[in-house]
XYZ file of C-alpha atoms in Angstrom:
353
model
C -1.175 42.058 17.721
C 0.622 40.924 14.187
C -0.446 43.942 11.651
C -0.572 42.124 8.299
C 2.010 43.815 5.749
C 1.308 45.834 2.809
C 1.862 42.494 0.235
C -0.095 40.387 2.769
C -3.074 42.710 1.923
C -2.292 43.021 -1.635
C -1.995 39.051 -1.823
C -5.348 39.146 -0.176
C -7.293 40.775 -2.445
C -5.515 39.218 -5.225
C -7.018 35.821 -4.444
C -10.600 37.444 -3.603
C -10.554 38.667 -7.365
C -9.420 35.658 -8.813
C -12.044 33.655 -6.966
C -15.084 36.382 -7.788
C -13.234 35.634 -11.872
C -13.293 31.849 -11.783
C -17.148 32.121 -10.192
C -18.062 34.384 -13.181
C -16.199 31.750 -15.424
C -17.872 28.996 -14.688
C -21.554 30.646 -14.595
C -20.514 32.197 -18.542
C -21.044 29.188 -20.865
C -19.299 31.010 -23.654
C -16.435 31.378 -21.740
C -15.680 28.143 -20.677
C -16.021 26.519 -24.143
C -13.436 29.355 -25.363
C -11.229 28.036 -22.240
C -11.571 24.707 -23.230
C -10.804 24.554 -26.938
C -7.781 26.645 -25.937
C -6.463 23.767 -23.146
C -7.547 21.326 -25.855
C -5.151 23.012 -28.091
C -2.274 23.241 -25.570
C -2.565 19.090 -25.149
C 0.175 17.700 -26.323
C 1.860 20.097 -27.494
C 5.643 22.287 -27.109
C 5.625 25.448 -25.253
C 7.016 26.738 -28.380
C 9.911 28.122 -26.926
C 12.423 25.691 -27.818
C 11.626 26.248 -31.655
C 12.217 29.730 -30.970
C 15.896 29.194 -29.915
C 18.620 29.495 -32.192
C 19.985 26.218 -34.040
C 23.541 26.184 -32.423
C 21.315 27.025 -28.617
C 19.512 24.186 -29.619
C 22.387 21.698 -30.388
C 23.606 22.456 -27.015
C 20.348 21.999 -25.201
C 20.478 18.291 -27.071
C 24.263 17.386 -25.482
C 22.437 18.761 -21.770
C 19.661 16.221 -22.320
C 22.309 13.614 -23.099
C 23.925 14.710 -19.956
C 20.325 13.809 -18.151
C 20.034 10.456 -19.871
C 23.712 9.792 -17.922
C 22.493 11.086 -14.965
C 19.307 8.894 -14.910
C 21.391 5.258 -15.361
C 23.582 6.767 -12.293
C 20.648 7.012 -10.127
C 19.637 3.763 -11.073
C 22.794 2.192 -9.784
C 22.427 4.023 -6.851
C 18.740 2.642 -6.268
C 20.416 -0.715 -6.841
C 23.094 0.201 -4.414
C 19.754 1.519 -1.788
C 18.198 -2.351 -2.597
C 21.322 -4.234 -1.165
C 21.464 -1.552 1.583
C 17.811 -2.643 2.637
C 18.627 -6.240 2.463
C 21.576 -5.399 4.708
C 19.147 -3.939 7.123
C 16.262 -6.297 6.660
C 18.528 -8.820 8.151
C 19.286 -6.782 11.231
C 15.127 -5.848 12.003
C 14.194 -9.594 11.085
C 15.348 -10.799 15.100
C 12.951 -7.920 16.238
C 10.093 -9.086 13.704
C 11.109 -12.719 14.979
C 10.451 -11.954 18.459
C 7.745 -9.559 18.002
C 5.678 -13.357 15.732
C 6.767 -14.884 18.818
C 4.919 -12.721 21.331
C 1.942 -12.255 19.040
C 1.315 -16.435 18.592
C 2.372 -17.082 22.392
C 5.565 -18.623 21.673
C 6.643 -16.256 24.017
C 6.159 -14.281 27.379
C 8.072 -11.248 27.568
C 9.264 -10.081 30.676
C 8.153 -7.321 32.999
C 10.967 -4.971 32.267
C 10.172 -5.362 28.152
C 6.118 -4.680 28.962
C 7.089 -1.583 30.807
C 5.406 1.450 28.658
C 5.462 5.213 30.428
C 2.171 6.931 27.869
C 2.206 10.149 28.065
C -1.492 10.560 30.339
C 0.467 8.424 32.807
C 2.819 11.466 33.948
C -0.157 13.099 34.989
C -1.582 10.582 37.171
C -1.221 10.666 40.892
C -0.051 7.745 42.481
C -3.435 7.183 44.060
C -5.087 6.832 40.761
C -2.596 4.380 39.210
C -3.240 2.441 41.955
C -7.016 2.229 41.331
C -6.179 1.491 37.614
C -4.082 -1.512 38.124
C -6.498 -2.944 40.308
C -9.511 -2.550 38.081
C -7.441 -3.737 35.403
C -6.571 -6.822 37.328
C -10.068 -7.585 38.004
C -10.631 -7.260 34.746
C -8.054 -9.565 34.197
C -10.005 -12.496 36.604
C -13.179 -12.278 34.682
C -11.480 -13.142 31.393
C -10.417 -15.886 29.951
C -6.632 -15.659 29.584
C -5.783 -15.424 26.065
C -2.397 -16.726 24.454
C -0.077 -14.136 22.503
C -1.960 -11.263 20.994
C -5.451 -12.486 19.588
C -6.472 -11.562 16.300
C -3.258 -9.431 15.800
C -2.397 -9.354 11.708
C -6.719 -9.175 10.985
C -6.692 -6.346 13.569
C -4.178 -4.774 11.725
C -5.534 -5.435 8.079
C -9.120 -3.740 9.371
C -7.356 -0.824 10.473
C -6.179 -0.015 7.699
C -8.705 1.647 4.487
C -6.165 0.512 1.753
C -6.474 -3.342 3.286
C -10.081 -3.664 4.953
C -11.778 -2.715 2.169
C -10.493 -6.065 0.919
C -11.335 -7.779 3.758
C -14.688 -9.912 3.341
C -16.650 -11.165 6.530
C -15.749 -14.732 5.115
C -12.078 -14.115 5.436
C -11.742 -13.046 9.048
C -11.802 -16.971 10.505
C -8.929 -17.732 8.361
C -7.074 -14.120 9.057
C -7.211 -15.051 12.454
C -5.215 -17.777 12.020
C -2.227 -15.281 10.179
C 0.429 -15.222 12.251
C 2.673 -13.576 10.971
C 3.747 -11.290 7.889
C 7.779 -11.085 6.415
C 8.997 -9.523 3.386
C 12.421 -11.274 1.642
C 14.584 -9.421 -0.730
C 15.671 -10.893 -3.464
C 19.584 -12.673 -3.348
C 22.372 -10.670 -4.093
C 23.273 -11.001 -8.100
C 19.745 -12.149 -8.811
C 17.027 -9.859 -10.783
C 15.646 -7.320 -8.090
C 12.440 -8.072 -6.606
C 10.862 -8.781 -3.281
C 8.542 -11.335 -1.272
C 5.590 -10.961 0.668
C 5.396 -14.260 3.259
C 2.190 -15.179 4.937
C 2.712 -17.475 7.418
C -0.671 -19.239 8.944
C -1.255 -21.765 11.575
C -3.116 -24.989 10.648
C -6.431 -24.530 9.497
C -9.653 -26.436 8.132
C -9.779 -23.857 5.326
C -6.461 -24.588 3.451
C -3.436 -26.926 3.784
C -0.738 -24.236 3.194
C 1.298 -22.998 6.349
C 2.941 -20.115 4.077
C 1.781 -18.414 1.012
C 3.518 -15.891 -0.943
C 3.241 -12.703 -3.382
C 6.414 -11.854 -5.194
C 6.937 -8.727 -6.767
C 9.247 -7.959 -9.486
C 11.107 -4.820 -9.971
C 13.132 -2.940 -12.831
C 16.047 -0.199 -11.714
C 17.048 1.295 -15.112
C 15.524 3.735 -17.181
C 13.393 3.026 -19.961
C 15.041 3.237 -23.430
C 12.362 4.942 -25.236
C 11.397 7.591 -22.469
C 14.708 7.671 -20.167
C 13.852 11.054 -18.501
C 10.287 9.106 -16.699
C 12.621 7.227 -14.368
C 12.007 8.092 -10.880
C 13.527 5.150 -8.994
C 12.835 1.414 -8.667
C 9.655 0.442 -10.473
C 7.421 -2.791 -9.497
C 7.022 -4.206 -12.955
C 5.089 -7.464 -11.818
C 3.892 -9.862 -9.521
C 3.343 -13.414 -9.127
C 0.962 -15.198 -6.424
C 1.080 -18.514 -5.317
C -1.708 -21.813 -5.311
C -3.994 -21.817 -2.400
C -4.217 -25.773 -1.732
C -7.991 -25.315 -0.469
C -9.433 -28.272 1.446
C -12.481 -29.316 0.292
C -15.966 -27.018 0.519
C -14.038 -24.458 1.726
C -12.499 -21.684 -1.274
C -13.783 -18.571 0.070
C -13.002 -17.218 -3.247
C -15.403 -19.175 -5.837
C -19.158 -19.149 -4.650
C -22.342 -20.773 -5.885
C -25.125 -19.589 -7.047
C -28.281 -21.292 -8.785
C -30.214 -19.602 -11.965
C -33.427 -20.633 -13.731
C -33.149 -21.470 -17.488
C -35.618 -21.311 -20.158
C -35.569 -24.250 -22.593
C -36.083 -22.711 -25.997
C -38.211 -25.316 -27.783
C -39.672 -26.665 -25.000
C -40.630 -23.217 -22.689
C -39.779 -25.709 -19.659
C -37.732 -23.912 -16.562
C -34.901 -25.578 -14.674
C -32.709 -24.561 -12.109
C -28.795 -24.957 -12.843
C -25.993 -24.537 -10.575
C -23.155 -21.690 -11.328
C -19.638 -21.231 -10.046
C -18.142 -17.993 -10.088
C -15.844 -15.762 -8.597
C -15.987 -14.210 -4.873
C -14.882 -11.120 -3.161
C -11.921 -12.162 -0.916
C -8.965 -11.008 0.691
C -7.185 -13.810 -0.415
C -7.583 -13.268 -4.171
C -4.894 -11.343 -3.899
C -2.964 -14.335 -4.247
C -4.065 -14.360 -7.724
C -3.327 -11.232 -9.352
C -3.896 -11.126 -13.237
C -1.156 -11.990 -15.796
C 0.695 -9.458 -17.605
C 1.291 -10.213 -21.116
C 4.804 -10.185 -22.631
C 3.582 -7.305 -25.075
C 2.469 -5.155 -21.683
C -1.062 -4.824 -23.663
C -3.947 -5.032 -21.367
C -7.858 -3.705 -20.927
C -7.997 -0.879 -18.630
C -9.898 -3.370 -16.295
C -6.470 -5.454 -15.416
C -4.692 -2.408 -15.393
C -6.490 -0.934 -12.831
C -6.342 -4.482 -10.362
C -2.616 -4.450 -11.176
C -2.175 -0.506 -10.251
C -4.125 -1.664 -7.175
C -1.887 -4.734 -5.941
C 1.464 -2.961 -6.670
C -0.033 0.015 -4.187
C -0.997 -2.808 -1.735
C 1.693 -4.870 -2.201
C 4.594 -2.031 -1.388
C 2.041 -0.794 1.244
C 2.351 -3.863 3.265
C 6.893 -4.123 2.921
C 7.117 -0.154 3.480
C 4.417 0.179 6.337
C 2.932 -2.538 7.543
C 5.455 -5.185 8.710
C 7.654 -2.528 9.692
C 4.917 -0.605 11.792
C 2.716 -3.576 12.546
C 1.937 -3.001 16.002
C 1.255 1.298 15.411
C -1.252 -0.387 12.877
C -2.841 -2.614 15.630
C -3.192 0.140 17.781
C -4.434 2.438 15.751
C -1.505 5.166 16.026
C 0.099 4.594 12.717
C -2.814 5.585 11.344
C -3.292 8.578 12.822
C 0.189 9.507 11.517
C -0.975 8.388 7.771
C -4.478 10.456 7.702
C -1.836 13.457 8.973
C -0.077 12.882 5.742
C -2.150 11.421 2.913
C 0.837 12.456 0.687
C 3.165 9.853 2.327
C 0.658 7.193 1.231
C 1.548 8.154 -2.633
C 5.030 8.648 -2.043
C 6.014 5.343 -0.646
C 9.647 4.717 -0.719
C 11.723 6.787 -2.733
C 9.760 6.939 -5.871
C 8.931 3.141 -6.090
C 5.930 4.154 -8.658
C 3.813 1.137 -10.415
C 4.572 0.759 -13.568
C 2.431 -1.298 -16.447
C 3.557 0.274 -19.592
C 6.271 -2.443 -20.166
């Protein structure tokens, strides 16, 4: 038995104090007000220690923070460095992702040797049990239908996933079903960084576009007025593409009919309204972002929104696609919820242009 040491017990009571404090706190009125306009106070405001240093400490302190400012437009050549490094690689995975389109749309039929999968519950089955298994699987197998590729694979994946399904609408799964597949392009070497989502569908009643695209652009420098915020790479903007819809069929305008009171005449008639629908495929038309970077905390929450999704999809999902389809990817995230806001070395949204 592990005896707990002397500061374990000391650390212990420490924290049952300050919780029995902040209870008392928050039930004392007068307290909390007092706490307050002191925090309110603090906002904003220097520690107060700097003004206490000494003029030629200070001076000094000035040349270390031009040192930083240095440092920061170092690391950004090194994140620009890390880009061509991930177009060097993307070029290497894009045969697997190639092969793994191919298998999901039925283009083709891997072999026995590339199905093989040992799970882990299988090393504990007796041979007499796998052998029941494969045969109730094959009869399962008779009674279906046999489907081509992997059915439903990318709308599988985008309901598995919180960040995604929630912006999944029940009038968008016919056409997701049709996705197959999902790519990401880096932009060409010498050219402004940025990077392409591709959504490649199969012919459909619903639209006439085979691909559509979201492309998001990205800054790797510090910004001149507050150099010490840069963290890495920062998505800056994005640009969707035009959904040729056929006819009767935009999923993302709906109608809707509302009465109308004539003013002189007190009659009532019934006009006919188009406005805007939930759909996953708004997402192909995110807002603009005006040259001055001024906009209503509305648009800058949808932007903040699709830069998350957007590097969500190139940093997890077409990499991972098939741990998302399965459901094991996603186990991994909910282990980690941290990961989900630390995507990529410090590729943070940015809208304060």
């Amino acid at each position: 038995t592990l005896h707990p040491s002397l500061s374990d017990v000391l650390w212990r009571k420490h924290r049952a104090l300050s919780r029995q404090l902040t209870v008392q706190m928050m039930q004392n009125p007068q307290i909390l007000a007092a706490l307050q306009e002191r925090l309110d106070g603090l906002v904003g405001s220097p520690s107060g220690y700097m003004e206490s240093l000494p003029k030629v400490v200070k001076r000094r302190v000035n040349a270390l923070k031009n040192l930083q400012v240095k440092c920061a437009h170092i690391e950004a050549k090194f994140y620009e460095e890390v880009h061509e490094l991930e177009r060097k690689y993307a070029a290497l995975y894009q045969p697997l992702f190639d092969k793994r389109s191919d298998i999901v749309k039925a283009a083709y039929e891997p072999t026995e040797e590339e199905c093989e999968w040992k799970a882990d519950e299988e090393e504990e089955l007796t041979e007499e049990m796998k052998e029941k298994a494969k045969v109730e699987e094959e009869k399962k197998d008779e009674e279906k239908e046999d489907p081509k590729g992997v059915p439903e694979f990318w709308l599988t994946v985008f309901k598995n996933v919180d960040l995604l399904s929630d912006m999944v609408q029940e009038h968008d799964e016919p056409i997701l079903k049709q996705l197959q597949d999902v790519k990401v392009k880096f932009s060409d070497p010498g050219q402004p960084m940025s990077f392409s989502l591709e959504f490649n569908f199969e012919p459909n009643e619903f639209f006439t576009n085979t691909l559509l695209t979201k492309t998001y652009k990205m800054r790797s420098e510090p910004d001149e007025n507050d150099p010490f915020s840069f963290d890495g790479p920062e998505i800056m903007g994005c640009t969707g593409c035009t959904i040729d819809w056929t006819k009767g069929k935009n999923i993302t305008l709906k109608t809707i009919k509302k009465k109308q009171k004539h003013k002189g005449r007190g009659t009532v008639r019934t006009v006919t309204k188009t406005v805007p629908n939930d759909s996953f495929f708004n997402f192909f038309t995110p807002p603009d972002v005006p040259e001055s970077g001024d906009m209503d905390e509305d648009t800058e929450a949808v932007l903040a929104a699709d830069f998350e999704i957007g590097h969500f999809i190139r940093e997890r999902i077409v990499p991972r696609a098939v741990l998302y389809f399965t459901g094991e990817a996603i186990e991994d995230d909910d282990d980690d919820v941290s990961t989900h806001h630390s995507l990529c070395n410090g590729l943070i949204p940015v809208l304060d242009l």
